[in-house]
Structures are given as structure tokens and as C-alpha cells.
PDB file of N, CA, C and O in Angstrom:
ATOM      1  N   LEU A 264    -102.542  29.482 -96.706  1.00  0.00           N
ATOM      2  CA  LEU A 264    -102.531  28.392 -97.661  1.00  0.00           C
ATOM      3  C   LEU A 264    -101.132  28.290 -98.269  1.00  0.00           C
ATOM      4  O   LEU A 264    -100.642  29.240 -98.855  1.00  0.00           O
ATOM      5  N   GLY A 265    -100.555  27.150 -98.140  1.00  0.00           N
ATOM      6  CA  GLY A 265     -99.187  26.982 -98.603  1.00  0.00           C
ATOM      7  C   GLY A 265     -99.091  26.219 -99.903  1.00  0.00           C
ATOM      8  O   GLY A 265    -100.082  25.939-100.579  1.00  0.00           O
ATOM      9  N   LYS A 266     -97.883  25.861-100.262  1.00  0.00           N
ATOM     10  CA  LYS A 266     -97.633  25.151-101.518  1.00  0.00           C
ATOM     11  C   LYS A 266     -98.223  23.749-101.501  1.00  0.00           C
ATOM     12  O   LYS A 266     -98.519  23.197-102.547  1.00  0.00           O
ATOM     13  N   GLN A 267     -98.410  23.177-100.315  1.00  0.00           N
ATOM     14  CA  GLN A 267     -98.952  21.822-100.237  1.00  0.00           C
ATOM     15  C   GLN A 267    -100.416  21.766-100.651  1.00  0.00           C
ATOM     16  O   GLN A 267    -100.964  20.698-100.868  1.00  0.00           O
ATOM     17  N   ASP A 268    -101.073  22.916-100.767  1.00  0.00           N
ATOM     18  CA  ASP A 268    -102.490  22.959-101.095  1.00  0.00           C
ATOM     19  C   ASP A 268    -102.758  22.985-102.601  1.00  0.00           C
ATOM     20  O   ASP A 268    -103.901  23.085-103.018  1.00  0.00           O
ATOM     21  N   TYR A 269    -101.733  22.923-103.429  1.00  0.00           N
ATOM     22  CA  TYR A 269    -101.968  23.059-104.871  1.00  0.00           C
ATOM     23  C   TYR A 269    -102.735  21.878-105.446  1.00  0.00           C
ATOM     24  O   TYR A 269    -103.339  21.998-106.502  1.00  0.00           O
ATOM     25  N   LYS A 270    -102.750  20.732-104.782  1.00  0.00           N
ATOM     26  CA  LYS A 270    -103.456  19.557-105.286  1.00  0.00           C
ATOM     27  C   LYS A 270    -104.925  19.525-104.857  1.00  0.00           C
ATOM     28  O   LYS A 270    -105.695  18.720-105.373  1.00  0.00           O
ATOM     29  N   LYS A 271    -105.294  20.376-103.931  1.00  0.00           N
ATOM     30  CA  LYS A 271    -106.663  20.352-103.416  1.00  0.00           C
ATOM     31  C   LYS A 271    -107.630  21.003-104.399  1.00  0.00           C
ATOM     32  O   LYS A 271    -107.264  21.880-105.166  1.00  0.00           O
ATOM     33  N   THR A 272    -108.875  20.571-104.326  1.00  0.00           N
ATOM     34  CA  THR A 272    -109.906  21.176-105.169  1.00  0.00           C
ATOM     35  C   THR A 272    -110.340  22.501-104.569  1.00  0.00           C
ATOM     36  O   THR A 272    -110.025  22.834-103.422  1.00  0.00           O
ATOM     37  N   ARG A 273    -111.084  23.251-105.364  1.00  0.00           N
ATOM     38  CA  ARG A 273    -111.528  24.576-104.929  1.00  0.00           C
ATOM     39  C   ARG A 273    -112.380  24.526-103.646  1.00  0.00           C
ATOM     40  O   ARG A 273    -112.149  25.317-102.732  1.00  0.00           O
ATOM     41  N   PRO A 274    -113.352  23.611-103.517  1.00  0.00           N
ATOM     42  CA  PRO A 274    -114.133  23.562-102.264  1.00  0.00           C
ATOM     43  C   PRO A 274    -113.280  23.222-101.049  1.00  0.00           C
ATOM     44  O   PRO A 274    -113.503  23.746 -99.958  1.00  0.00           O
ATOM     45  N   MET A 275    -112.305  22.367-101.250  1.00  0.00           N
ATOM     46  CA  MET A 275    -111.428  22.019-100.128  1.00  0.00           C
ATOM     47  C   MET A 275    -110.592  23.223 -99.712  1.00  0.00           C
ATOM     48  O   MET A 275    -110.380  23.461 -98.526  1.00  0.00           O
ATOM     49  N   LEU A 276    -110.111  23.985-100.682  1.00  0.00           N
ATOM     50  CA  LEU A 276    -109.336  25.183-100.376  1.00  0.00           C
ATOM     51  C   LEU A 276    -110.190  26.207 -99.630  1.00  0.00           C
ATOM     52  O   LEU A 276    -109.745  26.839 -98.678  1.00  0.00           O
ATOM     53  N   ARG A 277    -111.437  26.349-100.097  1.00  0.00           N
ATOM     54  CA  ARG A 277    -112.353  27.308 -99.453  1.00  0.00           C
ATOM     55  C   ARG A 277    -112.636  26.877 -98.007  1.00  0.00           C
ATOM     56  O   ARG A 277    -112.636  27.708 -97.097  1.00  0.00           O
ATOM     57  N   ALA A 278    -112.851  25.595 -97.782  1.00  0.00           N
ATOM     58  CA  ALA A 278    -113.119  25.084 -96.433  1.00  0.00           C
ATOM     59  C   ALA A 278    -111.907  25.303 -95.534  1.00  0.00           C
ATOM     60  O   ALA A 278    -112.053  25.699 -94.366  1.00  0.00           O
ATOM     61  N   THR A 279    -110.727  25.075 -96.068  1.00  0.00           N
ATOM     62  CA  THR A 279    -109.508  25.285 -95.287  1.00  0.00           C
ATOM     63  C   THR A 279    -109.361  26.749 -94.901  1.00  0.00           C
ATOM     64  O   THR A 279    -108.999  27.083 -93.777  1.00  0.00           O
ATOM     65  N   ARG A 280    -109.640  27.639 -95.862  1.00  0.00           N
ATOM     66  CA  ARG A 280    -109.525  29.081 -95.595  1.00  0.00           C
ATOM     67  C   ARG A 280    -110.548  29.519 -94.542  1.00  0.00           C
ATOM     68  O   ARG A 280    -110.220  30.271 -93.616  1.00  0.00           O
ATOM     69  N   LEU A 281    -111.780  29.050 -94.672  1.00  0.00           N
ATOM     70  CA  LEU A 281    -112.815  29.416 -93.703  1.00  0.00           C
ATOM     71  C   LEU A 281    -112.477  28.899 -92.308  1.00  0.00           C
ATOM     72  O   LEU A 281    -112.709  29.584 -91.303  1.00  0.00           O
ATOM     73  N   LYS A 282    -111.923  27.712 -92.237  1.00  0.00           N
ATOM     74  CA  LYS A 282    -111.540  27.138 -90.955  1.00  0.00           C
ATOM     75  C   LYS A 282    -110.432  27.968 -90.301  1.00  0.00           C
ATOM     76  O   LYS A 282    -110.460  28.231 -89.093  1.00  0.00           O
ATOM     77  N   ALA A 283    -109.460  28.405 -91.098  1.00  0.00           N
ATOM     78  CA  ALA A 283    -108.368  29.228 -90.577  1.00  0.00           C
ATOM     79  C   ALA A 283    -108.887  30.580 -90.087  1.00  0.00           C
ATOM     80  O   ALA A 283    -108.460  31.078 -89.042  1.00  0.00           O
ATOM     81  N   GLU A 284    -109.823  31.178 -90.824  1.00  0.00           N
ATOM     82  CA  GLU A 284    -110.385  32.463 -90.412  1.00  0.00           C
ATOM     83  C   GLU A 284    -111.196  32.321 -89.123  1.00  0.00           C
ATOM     84  O   GLU A 284    -111.151  33.181 -88.256  1.00  0.00           O
ATOM     85  N   ALA A 285    -111.951  31.243 -89.002  1.00  0.00           N
ATOM     86  CA  ALA A 285    -112.745  31.013 -87.794  1.00  0.00           C
ATOM     87  C   ALA A 285    -111.841  30.835 -86.585  1.00  0.00           C
ATOM     88  O   ALA A 285    -112.153  31.285 -85.482  1.00  0.00           O
ATOM     89  N   LYS A 286    -110.719  30.178 -86.797  1.00  0.00           N
ATOM     90  CA  LYS A 286    -109.776  29.950 -85.707  1.00  0.00           C
ATOM     91  C   LYS A 286    -109.185  31.275 -85.222  1.00  0.00           C
ATOM     92  O   LYS A 286    -108.962  31.471 -84.037  1.00  0.00           O
ATOM     93  N   LYS A 287    -108.937  32.197 -86.147  1.00  0.00           N
ATOM     94  CA  LYS A 287    -108.359  33.495 -85.790  1.00  0.00           C
ATOM     95  C   LYS A 287    -109.344  34.342 -84.989  1.00  0.00           C
ATOM     96  O   LYS A 287    -108.948  35.049 -84.073  1.00  0.00           O
ATOM     97  N   THR A 288    -110.616  34.305 -85.343  1.00  0.00           N
ATOM     98  CA  THR A 288    -111.592  35.183 -84.722  1.00  0.00           C
ATOM     99  C   THR A 288    -112.245  34.595 -83.480  1.00  0.00           C
ATOM    100  O   THR A 288    -112.914  35.312 -82.739  1.00  0.00           O
ATOM    101  N   ALA A 289    -112.082  33.307 -83.231  1.00  0.00           N
ATOM    102  CA  ALA A 289    -112.747  32.650 -82.096  1.00  0.00           C
ATOM    103  C   ALA A 289    -112.114  33.095 -80.778  1.00  0.00           C
ATOM    104  O   ALA A 289    -110.912  33.329 -80.685  1.00  0.00           O
ATOM    105  N   LEU A 290    -112.969  33.235 -79.756  1.00  0.00           N
ATOM    106  CA  LEU A 290    -112.480  33.556 -78.425  1.00  0.00           C
ATOM    107  C   LEU A 290    -111.834  32.318 -77.815  1.00  0.00           C
ATOM    108  O   LEU A 290    -112.395  31.231 -77.881  1.00  0.00           O
ATOM    109  N   GLY A 291    -110.694  32.508 -77.220  1.00  0.00           N
ATOM    110  CA  GLY A 291    -110.010  31.398 -76.591  1.00  0.00           C
ATOM    111  C   GLY A 291    -110.434  31.227 -75.150  1.00  0.00           C
ATOM    112  O   GLY A 291    -111.061  32.108 -74.557  1.00  0.00           O
ATOM    113  N   VAL A 292    -110.086  30.101 -74.595  1.00  0.00           N
ATOM    114  CA  VAL A 292    -110.409  29.802 -73.202  1.00  0.00           C
ATOM    115  C   VAL A 292    -109.669  30.769 -72.281  1.00  0.00           C
ATOM    116  O   VAL A 292    -110.213  31.220 -71.274  1.00  0.00           O
ATOM    117  N   LYS A 293    -108.451  31.134 -72.634  1.00  0.00           N
ATOM    118  CA  LYS A 293    -107.668  32.053 -71.800  1.00  0.00           C
ATOM    119  C   LYS A 293    -108.348  33.401 -71.679  1.00  0.00           C
ATOM    120  O   LYS A 293    -108.427  33.966 -70.582  1.00  0.00           O
ATOM    121  N   GLU A 294    -108.836  33.932 -72.805  1.00  0.00           N
ATOM    122  CA  GLU A 294    -109.480  35.240 -72.779  1.00  0.00           C
ATOM    123  C   GLU A 294    -110.735  35.225 -71.918  1.00  0.00           C
ATOM    124  O   GLU A 294    -110.972  36.131 -71.127  1.00  0.00           O
ATOM    125  N   VAL A 295    -111.541  34.186 -72.074  1.00  0.00           N
ATOM    126  CA  VAL A 295    -112.775  34.075 -71.290  1.00  0.00           C
ATOM    127  C   VAL A 295    -112.441  33.952 -69.808  1.00  0.00           C
ATOM    128  O   VAL A 295    -113.066  34.597 -68.956  1.00  0.00           O
ATOM    129  N   ALA A 296    -111.433  33.146 -69.479  1.00  0.00           N
ATOM    130  CA  ALA A 296    -111.044  32.970 -68.077  1.00  0.00           C
ATOM    131  C   ALA A 296    -110.522  34.283 -67.485  1.00  0.00           C
ATOM    132  O   ALA A 296    -110.825  34.606 -66.331  1.00  0.00           O
ATOM    133  N   LEU A 297    -109.764  35.041 -68.249  1.00  0.00           N
ATOM    134  CA  LEU A 297    -109.251  36.320 -67.756  1.00  0.00           C
ATOM    135  C   LEU A 297    -110.375  37.318 -67.495  1.00  0.00           C
ATOM    136  O   LEU A 297    -110.363  38.032 -66.485  1.00  0.00           O
ATOM    137  N   VAL A 298    -111.353  37.360 -68.380  1.00  0.00           N
ATOM    138  CA  VAL A 298    -112.485  38.274 -68.186  1.00  0.00           C
ATOM    139  C   VAL A 298    -113.278  37.870 -66.949  1.00  0.00           C
ATOM    140  O   VAL A 298    -113.649  38.717 -66.126  1.00  0.00           O
ATOM    141  N   LEU A 299    -113.542  36.581 -66.786  1.00  0.00           N
ATOM    142  CA  LEU A 299    -114.280  36.116 -65.612  1.00  0.00           C
ATOM    143  C   LEU A 299    -113.502  36.380 -64.318  1.00  0.00           C
ATOM    144  O   LEU A 299    -114.090  36.777 -63.308  1.00  0.00           O
ATOM    145  N   ALA A 300    -112.201  36.192 -64.347  1.00  0.00           N
ATOM    146  CA  ALA A 300    -111.383  36.459 -63.165  1.00  0.00           C
ATOM    147  C   ALA A 300    -111.399  37.942 -62.820  1.00  0.00           C
ATOM    148  O   ALA A 300    -111.482  38.313 -61.646  1.00  0.00           O
ATOM    149  N   ALA A 301    -111.340  38.804 -63.823  1.00  0.00           N
ATOM    150  CA  ALA A 301    -111.377  40.242 -63.575  1.00  0.00           C
ATOM    151  C   ALA A 301    -112.710  40.654 -62.964  1.00  0.00           C
ATOM    152  O   ALA A 301    -112.753  41.464 -62.023  1.00  0.00           O
ATOM    153  N   ILE A 302    -113.800  40.102 -63.458  1.00  0.00           N
ATOM    154  CA  ILE A 302    -115.130  40.416 -62.903  1.00  0.00           C
ATOM    155  C   ILE A 302    -115.216  39.923 -61.464  1.00  0.00           C
ATOM    156  O   ILE A 302    -115.737  40.633 -60.590  1.00  0.00           O
ATOM    157  N   LEU A 303    -114.702  38.738 -61.197  1.00  0.00           N
ATOM    158  CA  LEU A 303    -114.732  38.185 -59.841  1.00  0.00           C
ATOM    159  C   LEU A 303    -113.936  39.051 -58.873  1.00  0.00           C
ATOM    160  O   LEU A 303    -114.392  39.330 -57.765  1.00  0.00           O
ATOM    161  N   VAL A 304    -112.753  39.478 -59.286  1.00  0.00           N
ATOM    162  CA  VAL A 304    -111.927  40.341 -58.435  1.00  0.00           C
ATOM    163  C   VAL A 304    -112.645  41.658 -58.159  1.00  0.00           C
ATOM    164  O   VAL A 304    -112.650  42.154 -57.031  1.00  0.00           O
ATOM    165  N   PHE A 305    -113.263  42.236 -59.178  1.00  0.00           N
ATOM    166  CA  PHE A 305    -114.003  43.484 -58.997  1.00  0.00           C
ATOM    167  C   PHE A 305    -115.154  43.305 -58.009  1.00  0.00           C
ATOM    168  O   PHE A 305    -115.344  44.137 -57.110  1.00  0.00           O
ATOM    169  N   LEU A 306    -115.907  42.219 -58.149  1.00  0.00           N
ATOM    170  CA  LEU A 306    -117.031  41.989 -57.239  1.00  0.00           C
ATOM    171  C   LEU A 306    -116.558  41.758 -55.805  1.00  0.00           C
ATOM    172  O   LEU A 306    -117.182  42.249 -54.856  1.00  0.00           O
ATOM    173  N   LEU A 307    -115.463  41.030 -55.634  1.00  0.00           N
ATOM    174  CA  LEU A 307    -114.931  40.803 -54.291  1.00  0.00           C
ATOM    175  C   LEU A 307    -114.444  42.109 -53.660  1.00  0.00           C
ATOM    176  O   LEU A 307    -114.674  42.345 -52.468  1.00  0.00           O
ATOM    177  N   ALA A 308    -113.802  42.953 -54.434  1.00  0.00           N
ATOM    178  CA  ALA A 308    -113.344  44.247 -53.918  1.00  0.00           C
ATOM    179  C   ALA A 308    -114.545  45.110 -53.537  1.00  0.00           C
ATOM    180  O   ALA A 308    -114.545  45.780 -52.484  1.00  0.00           O
ATOM    181  N   PHE A 309    -115.562  45.114 -54.370  1.00  0.00           N
ATOM    182  CA  PHE A 309    -116.786  45.880 -54.107  1.00  0.00           C
ATOM    183  C   PHE A 309    -117.448  45.395 -52.815  1.00  0.00           C
ATOM    184  O   PHE A 309    -117.816  46.188 -51.948  1.00  0.00           O
ATOM    185  N   TYR A 310    -117.563  44.072 -52.663  1.00  0.00           N
ATOM    186  CA  TYR A 310    -118.169  43.483 -51.471  1.00  0.00           C
ATOM    187  C   TYR A 310    -117.339  43.799 -50.225  1.00  0.00           C
ATOM    188  O   TYR A 310    -117.884  44.173 -49.181  1.00  0.00           O
ATOM    189  N   ALA A 311    -116.029  43.671 -50.320  1.00  0.00           N
ATOM    190  CA  ALA A 311    -115.154  43.933 -49.174  1.00  0.00           C
ATOM    191  C   ALA A 311    -115.242  45.389 -48.738  1.00  0.00           C
ATOM    192  O   ALA A 311    -115.264  45.685 -47.544  1.00  0.00           O
ATOM    193  N   PHE A 312    -115.298  46.294 -49.693  1.00  0.00           N
ATOM    194  CA  PHE A 312    -115.412  47.718 -49.368  1.00  0.00           C
ATOM    195  C   PHE A 312    -116.665  47.997 -48.550  1.00  0.00           C
ATOM    196  O   PHE A 312    -116.613  48.638 -47.504  1.00  0.00           O
ATOM    197  N   PHE A 313    -117.803  47.515 -49.009  1.00  0.00           N
ATOM    198  CA  PHE A 313    -119.045  47.772 -48.281  1.00  0.00           C
ATOM    199  C   PHE A 313    -119.115  46.992 -46.976  1.00  0.00           C
ATOM    200  O   PHE A 313    -119.659  47.477 -45.989  1.00  0.00           O
ATOM    201  N   TYR A 314    -118.556  45.795 -46.938  1.00  0.00           N
ATOM    202  CA  TYR A 314    -118.540  45.010 -45.706  1.00  0.00           C
ATOM    203  C   TYR A 314    -117.734  45.740 -44.630  1.00  0.00           C
ATOM    204  O   TYR A 314    -118.165  45.853 -43.489  1.00  0.00           O
ATOM    205  N   LEU A 315    -116.582  46.263 -45.005  1.00  0.00           N
ATOM    206  CA  LEU A 315    -115.752  46.990 -44.037  1.00  0.00           C
ATOM    207  C   LEU A 315    -116.420  48.293 -43.611  1.00  0.00           C
ATOM    208  O   LEU A 315    -116.338  48.681 -42.448  1.00  0.00           O
ATOM    209  N   ASN A 316    -117.086  48.972 -44.526  1.00  0.00           N
ATOM    210  CA  ASN A 316    -117.806  50.204 -44.176  1.00  0.00           C
ATOM    211  C   ASN A 316    -118.906  49.916 -43.163  1.00  0.00           C
ATOM    212  O   ASN A 316    -119.050  50.629 -42.178  1.00  0.00           O
ATOM    213  N   ILE A 317    -119.703  48.890 -43.408  1.00  0.00           N
ATOM    214  CA  ILE A 317    -120.816  48.563 -42.523  1.00  0.00           C
ATOM    215  C   ILE A 317    -120.295  48.100 -41.156  1.00  0.00           C
ATOM    216  O   ILE A 317    -120.819  48.492 -40.124  1.00  0.00           O
ATOM    217  N   SER A 318    -119.242  47.282 -41.147  1.00  0.00           N
ATOM    218  CA  SER A 318    -118.727  46.782 -39.871  1.00  0.00           C
ATOM    219  C   SER A 318    -118.128  47.926 -39.048  1.00  0.00           C
ATOM    220  O   SER A 318    -118.238  47.931 -37.826  1.00  0.00           O
ATOM    221  N   ASN A 319    -117.532  48.917 -39.681  1.00  0.00           N
ATOM    222  CA  ASN A 319    -117.002  50.074 -38.949  1.00  0.00           C
ATOM    223  C   ASN A 319    -118.133  50.916 -38.370  1.00  0.00           C
ATOM    224  O   ASN A 319    -118.031  51.427 -37.266  1.00  0.00           O
ATOM    225  N   GLU A 320    -119.225  51.066 -39.110  1.00  0.00           N
ATOM    226  CA  GLU A 320    -120.367  51.834 -38.608  1.00  0.00           C
ATOM    227  C   GLU A 320    -120.995  51.141 -37.408  1.00  0.00           C
ATOM    228  O   GLU A 320    -121.395  51.790 -36.455  1.00  0.00           O
ATOM    229  N   VAL A 321    -121.088  49.826 -37.434  1.00  0.00           N
ATOM    230  CA  VAL A 321    -121.663  49.078 -36.316  1.00  0.00           C
ATOM    231  C   VAL A 321    -120.791  49.272 -35.077  1.00  0.00           C
ATOM    232  O   VAL A 321    -121.292  49.468 -33.973  1.00  0.00           O
ATOM    233  N   ASP A 322    -119.481  49.234 -35.234  1.00  0.00           N
ATOM    234  CA  ASP A 322    -118.581  49.431 -34.100  1.00  0.00           C
ATOM    235  C   ASP A 322    -118.723  50.825 -33.514  1.00  0.00           C
ATOM    236  O   ASP A 322    -118.629  51.009 -32.307  1.00  0.00           O
ATOM    237  N   LEU A 323    -118.958  51.808 -34.355  1.00  0.00           N
ATOM    238  CA  LEU A 323    -119.099  53.179 -33.878  1.00  0.00           C
ATOM    239  C   LEU A 323    -120.418  53.373 -33.134  1.00  0.00           C
ATOM    240  O   LEU A 323    -120.504  54.175 -32.206  1.00  0.00           O
ATOM    241  N   ASP A 324    -121.448  52.645 -33.536  1.00  0.00           N
ATOM    242  CA  ASP A 324    -122.758  52.795 -32.916  1.00  0.00           C
ATOM    243  C   ASP A 324    -122.820  52.152 -31.531  1.00  0.00           C
ATOM    244  O   ASP A 324    -123.686  52.486 -30.725  1.00  0.00           O
ATOM    245  N   LEU A 325    -121.966  51.213 -31.238  1.00  0.00           N
ATOM    246  CA  LEU A 325    -122.001  50.560 -29.925  1.00  0.00           C
ATOM    247  C   LEU A 325    -121.488  51.512 -28.858  1.00  0.00           C
ATOM    248  O   LEU A 325    -120.469  52.157 -28.984  1.00  0.00           O
ATOM    249  N   ASP A 326    -122.241  51.591 -27.794  1.00  0.00           N
ATOM    250  CA  ASP A 326    -121.866  52.449 -26.667  1.00  0.00           C
ATOM    251  C   ASP A 326    -121.258  51.550 -25.586  1.00  0.00           C
ATOM    252  O   ASP A 326    -121.925  50.640 -25.110  1.00  0.00           O
ATOM    253  N   PRO A 327    -120.025  51.789 -25.173  1.00  0.00           N
ATOM    254  CA  PRO A 327    -119.414  50.926 -24.187  1.00  0.00           C
ATOM    255  C   PRO A 327    -120.147  50.954 -22.841  1.00  0.00           C
ATOM    256  O   PRO A 327    -120.088  50.009 -22.063  1.00  0.00           O
ATOM    257  N   ALA A 328    -120.899  51.995 -22.538  1.00  0.00           N
ATOM    258  CA  ALA A 328    -121.613  52.098 -21.262  1.00  0.00           C
ATOM    259  C   ALA A 328    -122.840  51.192 -21.233  1.00  0.00           C
ATOM    260  O   ALA A 328    -123.352  50.902 -20.158  1.00  0.00           O
ATOM    261  N   GLU A 329    -123.328  50.754 -22.410  1.00  0.00           N
ATOM    262  CA  GLU A 329    -124.515  49.900 -22.451  1.00  0.00           C
ATOM    263  C   GLU A 329    -124.232  48.517 -21.883  1.00  0.00           C
ATOM    264  O   GLU A 329    -125.098  47.884 -21.324  1.00  0.00           O
ATOM    265  N   ASN A 330    -123.025  48.018 -22.060  1.00  0.00           N
ATOM    266  CA  ASN A 330    -122.700  46.657 -21.603  1.00  0.00           C
ATOM    267  C   ASN A 330    -122.481  46.726 -20.158  1.00  0.00           C
ATOM    268  O   ASN A 330    -122.310  46.351 -19.251  1.00  0.00           O
TER     269      ASN A 330
END
């Protein structure tokens, strides 16, 4: 609250202060996007790890003499 607020009434000052506090504590779009991107990267890495493990096991199980 700056010097320009000296003409405002008490309820207006309180509303301005509450609005400023809400703005400070609110989650931003950037933070939410970063968390979602991190979860997506983790899930893709998890999926790729198991996909590569399973595909390697399938290759090992194939017997070249069967074909």
C-alpha cells in the first residue's frame, strides 16, 4: 500500500490488501505447467524403461532355429 492509498476508505484499503495477498499466494500457470511436464517426463521414462525391458526379453526368447 503506497502513498496514493491515503484517500481510500478503510474497506477499500482492506480489499486492496486482501487482493495483493491472494495474488502472492496463488499458483501461477507456469508452476502448474512445470509440475505437469515433470510428471509427464517421469511417466514416459517409466514406460520406456519397461517397454525396452519387455522387448529385450522377447528377443531373447526367440530361437533362430524355429524359423
